[in-house]
Coordinates of C-alpha atoms in Angstrom, one line a residue:
M1 CA 44.2 21.9 19.1
T2 CA 40.7 22.5 20.6
K3 CA 40.7 23.4 24.3
E4 CA 37.9 22.0 26.5
V5 CA 36.5 24.7 28.9
I6 CA 34.0 23.6 31.5
I7 CA 31.9 26.3 33.3
V8 CA 30.1 25.2 36.4
G9 CA 27.1 27.5 37.0
G10 CA 24.8 29.5 34.7
G11 CA 24.6 32.7 36.8
F12 CA 25.9 36.1 35.9
A13 CA 29.6 35.1 35.9
G14 CA 29.2 31.8 34.1
L15 CA 26.9 33.2 31.4
K16 CA 29.2 36.1 30.7
A17 CA 32.2 33.9 30.4
A18 CA 30.3 31.6 28.0
K19 CA 29.2 34.5 25.8
V20 CA 32.8 35.8 25.5
L21 CA 34.1 32.4 24.6
G22 CA 31.2 31.7 22.2
N23 CA 32.1 30.9 18.6
K24 CA 35.8 31.4 19.4
E25 CA 38.1 29.2 17.2
G26 CA 39.8 26.3 19.1
I27 CA 37.5 26.6 22.1
Q28 CA 34.8 24.1 23.1
V29 CA 32.6 25.1 26.1
T30 CA 30.4 22.9 28.3
L31 CA 28.2 24.8 30.8
I32 CA 26.8 22.7 33.7
D33 CA 24.0 24.0 35.9
K34 CA 21.5 22.3 38.3
A35 CA 18.7 24.3 36.6
N36 CA 18.1 24.7 33.0
H37 CA 17.4 28.4 33.3
H38 CA 19.3 31.6 34.1
L39 CA 17.7 33.4 37.0
F40 CA 17.9 37.2 37.3
Q41 CA 18.2 37.2 41.1
P42 CA 18.0 41.0 41.7
L43 CA 14.2 40.8 40.8
L44 CA 13.5 37.5 42.6
Y45 CA 11.8 39.4 45.5
Q46 CA 9.2 40.6 43.0
V47 CA 8.3 37.0 42.1
A48 CA 8.1 36.3 45.9
T49 CA 5.7 39.2 46.4
A50 CA 3.6 38.5 43.2
G51 CA 4.7 41.6 41.3
L52 CA 6.2 39.5 38.5
S53 CA 5.8 36.0 37.2
Q54 CA 8.6 33.4 37.3
S55 CA 8.9 33.5 33.5
D56 CA 9.7 37.2 33.5
I57 CA 13.1 36.6 35.3
A58 CA 14.0 33.1 34.2
M59 CA 15.2 32.3 30.7
P60 CA 16.4 28.9 29.4
I61 CA 20.2 28.9 29.2
R62 CA 20.1 27.0 26.0
S63 CA 18.0 29.8 24.4
I64 CA 20.4 32.5 25.6
L65 CA 23.4 30.6 24.2
S66 CA 21.8 29.1 21.1
E67 CA 23.7 31.3 18.7
F68 CA 27.1 29.9 19.9
K69 CA 27.8 26.6 18.1
N70 CA 30.8 25.7 20.3
I71 CA 28.7 25.8 23.6
K72 CA 27.0 22.7 25.0
V73 CA 24.6 23.1 28.0
L74 CA 24.1 20.2 30.4
Q75 CA 21.7 20.1 33.4
G76 CA 23.3 18.3 36.3
E77 CA 25.1 18.7 39.6
V78 CA 28.9 18.8 40.2
S79 CA 30.0 16.8 43.2
G80 CA 33.8 17.3 43.1
V81 CA 36.9 18.2 41.0
D82 CA 40.1 16.2 40.5
F83 CA 42.5 19.0 39.9
D84 CA 45.5 16.8 39.1
G85 CA 43.5 14.6 36.7
R86 CA 41.7 17.7 35.3
T87 CA 38.3 16.1 35.6
V88 CA 34.9 17.2 37.0
M89 CA 32.7 14.6 38.8
T90 CA 29.0 15.0 38.1
D91 CA 25.8 13.1 38.7
F92 CA 26.0 11.9 35.1
G93 CA 29.7 11.0 34.9
R94 CA 33.2 12.5 34.6
L95 CA 34.2 15.2 32.2
S96 CA 37.7 16.3 31.3
Y97 CA 38.8 19.9 30.9
D98 CA 41.7 22.1 29.9
H99 CA 40.3 25.1 31.7
L100 CA 37.7 25.1 34.5
I101 CA 35.5 28.0 35.7
L102 CA 33.7 27.6 39.0
A103 CA 30.8 30.0 39.4
C104 CA 28.4 28.2 41.6
G105 CA 27.3 31.1 43.7
V106 CA 26.3 30.9 47.4
R107 CA 23.4 29.8 49.5
H108 CA 21.8 31.2 52.7
C109 CA 23.5 30.9 56.0
Y110 CA 21.6 30.4 59.3
F111 CA 24.7 30.8 61.4
G112 CA 24.6 27.2 62.7
K113 CA 20.8 27.3 63.3
E114 CA 19.8 25.1 60.4
T115 CA 16.6 24.1 62.2
W116 CA 15.3 27.6 61.5
E117 CA 15.2 27.1 57.7
P118 CA 11.8 25.3 57.4
H119 CA 10.2 28.2 59.4
A120 CA 12.1 31.0 57.6
P121 CA 12.9 30.3 53.9
G122 CA 15.6 32.3 52.2
L123 CA 15.4 33.9 48.7
K124 CA 18.0 32.5 46.3
T125 CA 16.1 30.2 44.0
L126 CA 12.9 30.3 42.0
E127 CA 11.4 27.5 44.2
Q128 CA 12.1 29.6 47.3
A129 CA 10.4 32.7 45.7
L130 CA 7.3 30.7 44.9
E131 CA 7.2 29.2 48.4
I132 CA 7.5 32.7 50.0
R133 CA 4.7 33.9 47.7
R134 CA 2.6 30.9 48.8
R135 CA 3.2 31.6 52.5
I136 CA 2.4 35.4 52.2
L137 CA -0.9 34.8 50.3
S138 CA -1.9 31.9 52.6
A139 CA -1.4 34.1 55.6
F140 CA -4.0 36.5 54.1
E141 CA -6.4 33.7 53.5
V142 CA -6.0 32.5 57.1
A143 CA -6.7 36.1 58.3
E144 CA -9.8 36.4 56.1
R145 CA -11.5 33.4 57.6
A146 CA -10.2 33.7 61.2
E147 CA -12.8 34.5 63.8
D148 CA -10.2 34.6 66.6
E149 CA -8.6 38.0 66.7
A150 CA -5.3 36.6 68.0
V151 CA -5.1 34.2 65.0
R152 CA -5.8 37.1 62.7
R153 CA -3.1 39.3 64.2
R154 CA -0.6 36.4 63.9
A155 CA -1.5 35.8 60.3
L156 CA -1.2 39.5 59.5
T157 CA 2.3 39.8 61.1
F158 CA 5.3 39.4 58.7
V159 CA 8.9 39.4 59.9
V160 CA 11.8 39.9 57.5
V161 CA 15.2 39.0 59.0
G162 CA 18.2 40.9 57.5
G163 CA 18.6 44.6 56.6
G164 CA 20.6 44.3 53.4
P165 CA 19.2 45.1 49.9
T166 CA 17.2 41.8 49.7
G167 CA 15.6 42.3 53.1
V168 CA 14.8 45.9 52.5
E169 CA 13.3 45.3 49.0
L170 CA 11.3 42.3 50.3
A171 CA 9.9 44.3 53.3
G172 CA 9.0 47.2 51.1
A173 CA 7.2 45.0 48.5
I174 CA 5.1 43.4 51.3
G175 CA 4.3 46.8 52.6
E176 CA 2.9 47.8 49.2
M177 CA 1.0 44.6 48.8
T178 CA -0.8 45.1 52.0
R179 CA -1.6 48.7 51.4
Y180 CA -2.5 48.8 47.7
T181 CA -3.3 45.3 46.5
L182 CA -4.4 42.5 48.8
G183 CA -6.2 44.6 51.4
R184 CA -8.6 45.7 48.6
D185 CA -9.3 42.1 47.6
F186 CA -10.5 40.8 51.0
R187 CA -13.6 41.7 53.0
N188 CA -12.6 40.9 56.5
I189 CA -9.1 42.3 56.6
D190 CA -8.1 45.8 57.5
P191 CA -4.8 46.6 55.9
K192 CA -4.0 48.9 58.8
L193 CA -3.8 45.9 61.0
T194 CA -1.0 44.3 59.0
R195 CA 2.3 44.4 60.9
I196 CA 5.6 44.2 58.9
I197 CA 8.8 44.1 60.9
L198 CA 12.3 44.3 59.4
V199 CA 14.9 42.9 61.8
E200 CA 18.5 43.8 61.6
A201 CA 21.3 42.8 64.0
G202 CA 23.5 45.8 63.1
D203 CA 23.0 49.4 64.0
R204 CA 21.4 50.4 60.7
I205 CA 19.9 48.9 57.5
L206 CA 21.8 48.9 54.2
S207 CA 25.1 49.3 55.9
S208 CA 27.1 49.3 52.6
F209 CA 25.4 52.6 51.7
P210 CA 26.2 56.0 53.2
K211 CA 24.4 56.8 56.5
K212 CA 22.2 59.5 54.9
Q213 CA 20.8 57.1 52.3
S214 CA 20.3 54.4 54.9
S215 CA 18.3 56.9 57.0
R216 CA 16.3 57.8 53.9
A217 CA 15.5 54.1 53.2
T218 CA 14.4 53.7 56.8
R219 CA 11.9 56.6 56.5
D220 CA 10.6 55.3 53.2
L221 CA 10.0 51.9 54.7
E222 CA 8.2 53.4 57.7
N223 CA 5.9 55.3 55.2
L224 CA 4.9 51.9 53.9
G225 CA 4.0 50.7 57.3
V226 CA 7.3 48.7 57.9
Q227 CA 8.7 48.8 61.4
V228 CA 12.6 48.8 61.3
W229 CA 14.2 47.2 64.3
T230 CA 18.0 47.6 64.4
K231 CA 20.4 46.2 67.0
S232 CA 18.0 43.3 67.2
P233 CA 19.6 39.9 66.8
V234 CA 17.3 36.9 66.3
S235 CA 17.5 34.3 69.1
G236 CA 14.9 31.8 68.0
I237 CA 12.4 30.9 65.3
R238 CA 9.5 28.5 65.6
E239 CA 6.5 27.6 63.4
T240 CA 4.3 30.4 64.8
S241 CA 6.7 32.8 66.4
I242 CA 10.1 34.4 66.3
E243 CA 12.2 35.6 69.3
V244 CA 14.2 38.8 68.8
G245 CA 16.3 39.3 71.8
S246 CA 14.0 38.8 74.8
E247 CA 10.8 39.7 72.8
K248 CA 8.6 37.1 71.3
I249 CA 6.6 38.0 68.2
E250 CA 3.6 35.8 67.2
T251 CA 3.7 35.4 63.4
M252 CA 2.9 32.9 60.6
T253 CA 5.5 34.3 58.2
V254 CA 9.2 34.7 58.8
L255 CA 11.5 35.4 55.8
W256 CA 15.3 35.1 55.9
A257 CA 17.7 37.5 54.2
A258 CA 20.4 37.7 56.8
G259 CA 23.5 35.8 55.6
I260 CA 25.2 33.8 53.0
T261 CA 27.7 31.0 52.8
A262 CA 29.5 29.0 50.1
T263 CA 28.1 25.9 48.5
D264 CA 29.0 22.5 49.8
L265 CA 31.3 21.9 46.8
N266 CA 33.9 24.3 48.2
R267 CA 34.5 22.2 51.3
G268 CA 35.5 19.2 49.3
L269 CA 38.0 20.8 47.0
G270 CA 40.9 21.1 49.4
V271 CA 41.6 24.7 48.6
E272 CA 41.9 27.8 50.8
T273 CA 38.7 29.5 51.7
G274 CA 38.1 32.9 53.2
V275 CA 35.1 35.0 54.2
Q276 CA 31.8 33.1 54.1
G277 CA 33.6 30.0 52.9
R278 CA 34.3 31.5 49.5
I279 CA 37.4 30.3 47.6
V280 CA 40.5 32.5 47.8
V281 CA 41.8 33.5 44.4
D282 CA 44.8 35.2 43.1
A283 CA 45.1 38.4 41.0
C284 CA 44.0 36.6 37.8
L285 CA 41.1 34.8 39.6
N286 CA 42.9 31.5 39.5
V287 CA 43.0 29.1 42.4
P288 CA 46.6 29.8 43.7
G289 CA 49.0 27.5 41.9
R290 CA 46.5 26.3 39.3
R291 CA 46.5 28.3 36.1
D292 CA 43.8 26.1 34.6
V293 CA 41.2 26.6 37.4
F294 CA 39.3 29.9 37.8
V295 CA 36.7 30.9 40.3
A296 CA 34.2 33.8 39.7
G297 CA 31.2 35.5 41.2
D298 CA 29.9 34.9 44.7
Q299 CA 32.0 31.7 44.9
A300 CA 35.3 33.7 44.8
A301 CA 36.8 35.7 47.6
F302 CA 38.8 38.3 45.6
T303 CA 40.7 40.9 47.6
D304 CA 41.1 44.3 45.9
P305 CA 44.3 46.5 46.2
S306 CA 42.7 48.2 49.3
G307 CA 42.5 44.9 51.1
K308 CA 38.7 44.6 50.8
V309 CA 37.0 41.4 49.7
L310 CA 34.6 42.2 46.9
P311 CA 30.9 41.8 47.8
C312 CA 28.5 39.3 46.2
L313 CA 27.0 41.6 43.6
S314 CA 26.1 40.9 40.0
P315 CA 28.4 43.6 38.5
V316 CA 31.3 41.9 40.2
A317 CA 30.3 38.5 38.8
I318 CA 29.8 39.9 35.3
Q319 CA 33.2 41.6 35.2
Q320 CA 34.9 38.5 36.6
G321 CA 33.3 36.3 34.0
Q322 CA 34.5 38.6 31.3
C323 CA 38.1 38.8 32.7
I324 CA 38.4 35.0 33.0
A325 CA 37.1 34.3 29.5
E326 CA 39.6 36.9 28.1
N327 CA 42.5 35.3 30.0
I328 CA 41.6 31.9 28.6
L329 CA 41.8 33.4 25.1
R330 CA 45.1 35.0 26.0
D331 CA 46.4 31.7 27.3
Q332 CA 45.2 30.0 24.1
A333 CA 47.2 32.5 22.1
G334 CA 50.3 32.1 24.2
E335 CA 50.0 35.5 25.8
A336 CA 50.3 36.3 29.5
M337 CA 47.1 36.5 31.6
E338 CA 46.1 39.9 33.0
P339 CA 45.0 40.6 36.6
F340 CA 41.4 41.4 37.3
D341 CA 40.6 45.1 37.8
Y342 CA 37.2 45.7 39.2
V343 CA 35.4 48.9 38.2
D344 CA 32.9 49.8 40.9
K345 CA 29.7 51.0 39.2
G346 CA 27.9 51.7 42.4
Q347 CA 25.0 50.1 44.1
M348 CA 21.2 50.6 44.4
A349 CA 18.2 49.4 46.3
T350 CA 14.5 50.0 45.8
I351 CA 12.0 50.6 48.6
G352 CA 8.6 50.2 46.8
R353 CA 7.2 52.1 43.9
S354 CA 8.8 55.4 43.2
R355 CA 11.2 55.0 46.1
A356 CA 14.8 54.0 45.8
I357 CA 18.4 54.9 46.7
V358 CA 21.3 54.9 44.3
D359 CA 25.0 55.3 45.2
F360 CA 27.4 55.8 42.2
G361 CA 30.2 57.1 44.4
F362 CA 30.6 60.4 42.6
F363 CA 26.9 61.2 43.0
R364 CA 23.9 59.9 44.8
L365 CA 20.2 59.8 44.2
Q366 CA 17.1 59.0 46.3
G367 CA 13.4 59.1 45.7
F368 CA 11.7 59.0 42.3
M369 CA 14.8 59.7 40.2
A370 CA 16.7 57.0 42.0
W371 CA 13.8 54.6 41.4
L372 CA 13.7 55.5 37.7
T373 CA 17.4 54.9 37.4
W374 CA 17.0 51.5 39.2
L375 CA 14.2 50.6 36.8
L376 CA 16.2 51.4 33.7
V377 CA 19.3 49.6 34.9
H378 CA 17.4 46.4 35.7
I379 CA 15.5 46.5 32.4
Y380 CA 18.9 46.8 30.6
F381 CA 20.4 43.7 32.2
I382 CA 17.4 41.4 31.9
S383 CA 18.0 38.7 29.4
G384 CA 15.7 38.6 26.3
F385 CA 13.7 41.3 24.6
N386 CA 10.4 39.7 25.5
N387 CA 11.3 39.7 29.2
R388 CA 12.4 43.3 29.1
L389 CA 9.2 44.4 27.4
S390 CA 6.9 42.3 29.7
I391 CA 8.5 43.6 32.9
F392 CA 8.6 47.2 31.6
L393 CA 4.9 47.1 30.7
K394 CA 3.9 45.5 34.0
W395 CA 5.9 48.1 36.0
C396 CA 4.4 51.0 34.0
L397 CA 0.8 49.7 34.5
S398 CA 1.5 48.9 38.1
Y399 CA 2.8 52.4 38.8
L400 CA 0.0 54.2 36.9
T401 CA -2.9 52.3 38.2
N402 CA -1.6 52.4 41.8
K403 CA -1.4 56.2 41.6
K404 CA -5.1 56.3 40.8
G405 CA -5.8 54.1 43.9
A406 CA -6.9 51.1 41.8
R407 CA -5.6 47.5 42.0
I408 CA -2.0 47.2 40.8
I409 CA -1.1 44.5 38.3
S410 CA 0.3 42.1 40.9
G411 CA -3.1 41.7 42.5
A412 CA -4.3 39.9 39.4
T413 CA -1.1 38.2 38.3
W414 CA -0.6 36.1 41.4
R415 CA -4.0 34.5 40.9
F416 CA -3.3 33.8 37.3
F417 CA 0.2 32.4 37.5
D418 CA -0.6 30.2 40.5
T419 CA -3.2 28.4 38.3
L420 CA -0.6 27.5 35.6
P421 CA 0.2 23.8 35.3
K422 CA 3.5 22.7 36.9
S423 CA 6.3 21.9 34.5
N424 CA 9.3 19.6 34.8
P425 CA 12.6 21.6 35.0
G426 CA 14.1 19.1 32.7
D427 CA 11.4 19.0 30.0
A428 CA 12.2 19.5 26.4
S429 CA 10.8 23.0 26.2
G430 CA 13.5 24.3 28.5
A431 CA 11.0 26.3 30.5
P432 CA 11.8 26.9 34.2
S433 CA 10.1 24.9 36.8
T434 CA 6.9 26.3 38.4
S435 CA 6.9 23.9 41.3
T436 CA 6.0 25.6 44.6
S437 CA 7.6 23.0 46.8
F438 CA 10.2 24.4 49.1
K439 CA 13.7 23.1 48.5
K440 CA 16.9 23.7 50.5
A441 CA 19.2 26.2 48.8
E442 CA 22.5 24.7 47.8

């Protein structure tokens, strides 16, 4: 008898589960996602800062899963789940399942200050990355034509809120843009006048890394012209300013990388939620009491044997997707499910070209060797040979030309890709949307 498996979400967890279940006898898979492309989020900040194009990190889900004849991909939004009736409610109707995998990810959290979002976009979707890129480049255009020095200073001030990996990588990339790329393309802008501030409420940036590496990252950011403000909670954000404690900073561009929360779907499921509103799961990644419902990736709050809830990282999501798919196959064969055992493969963050930190637990790297390791790992996990080759060549050319003091590749690519025609996310080609309109993360 064929078992119907529904996967909600085409991120790292959902895609891994689908691949493991692909072409397995007695299994029919339906993957539902709001977008028709898989997004490699670890490199999203490079799209936001014009280092890469959107097509480099977004690949059609149908193309990725085309070799699996038992997998159907549907673009749509899931609004609820009837656990007792084993049905999923979507914007195109109801679907029945034998096994359900929820892997919807998370969205940005503004800690109850949702009015800040229009003035400080987050970085979770392709649309948000393109909106951030538009704001950064528009700020330089305003500064180029401004005759009032106060207006120019405001346009050349960039504030990134949040000292985690995303905030650090975003601030470092903006630092490189202002020093090596955009400053050379304008006539009335002095790159030295650009002010980049990374604001962190805690006592140090990259708090999940050892203190020594956190300090190294701070020094590397400062070498790129980034001011690092720790113990500095944000108290207000407006269209042309941000308040950090009692200090007001005039700026046109505020970028948010400070917190995450679960999707709205979680609140309507009637299940137990934990940290950041993520769904509490048991040892086998099931919703407690429901062997047919699994939760994976950022949507799941899984507590390891040490009592620590696993972080929202792609290695966690990939391993959980693998475990869930294998447990479904075991259940299909009449075998007992096995508990999830996470293998921590370390963490890494890059701070511009040739600067990074890597923590593998048993050994740590920083500087050029860490950056090279970061580069190779990300190239390996990118979907599609063409994407890997494109990104590798762009990074190589960017690094080599920058060392000679010339324009780096991103200085040209942002002008080219912003001229491309907009495409419909649901068109027949399966290409990701290139719309630059800002949409609220969900």
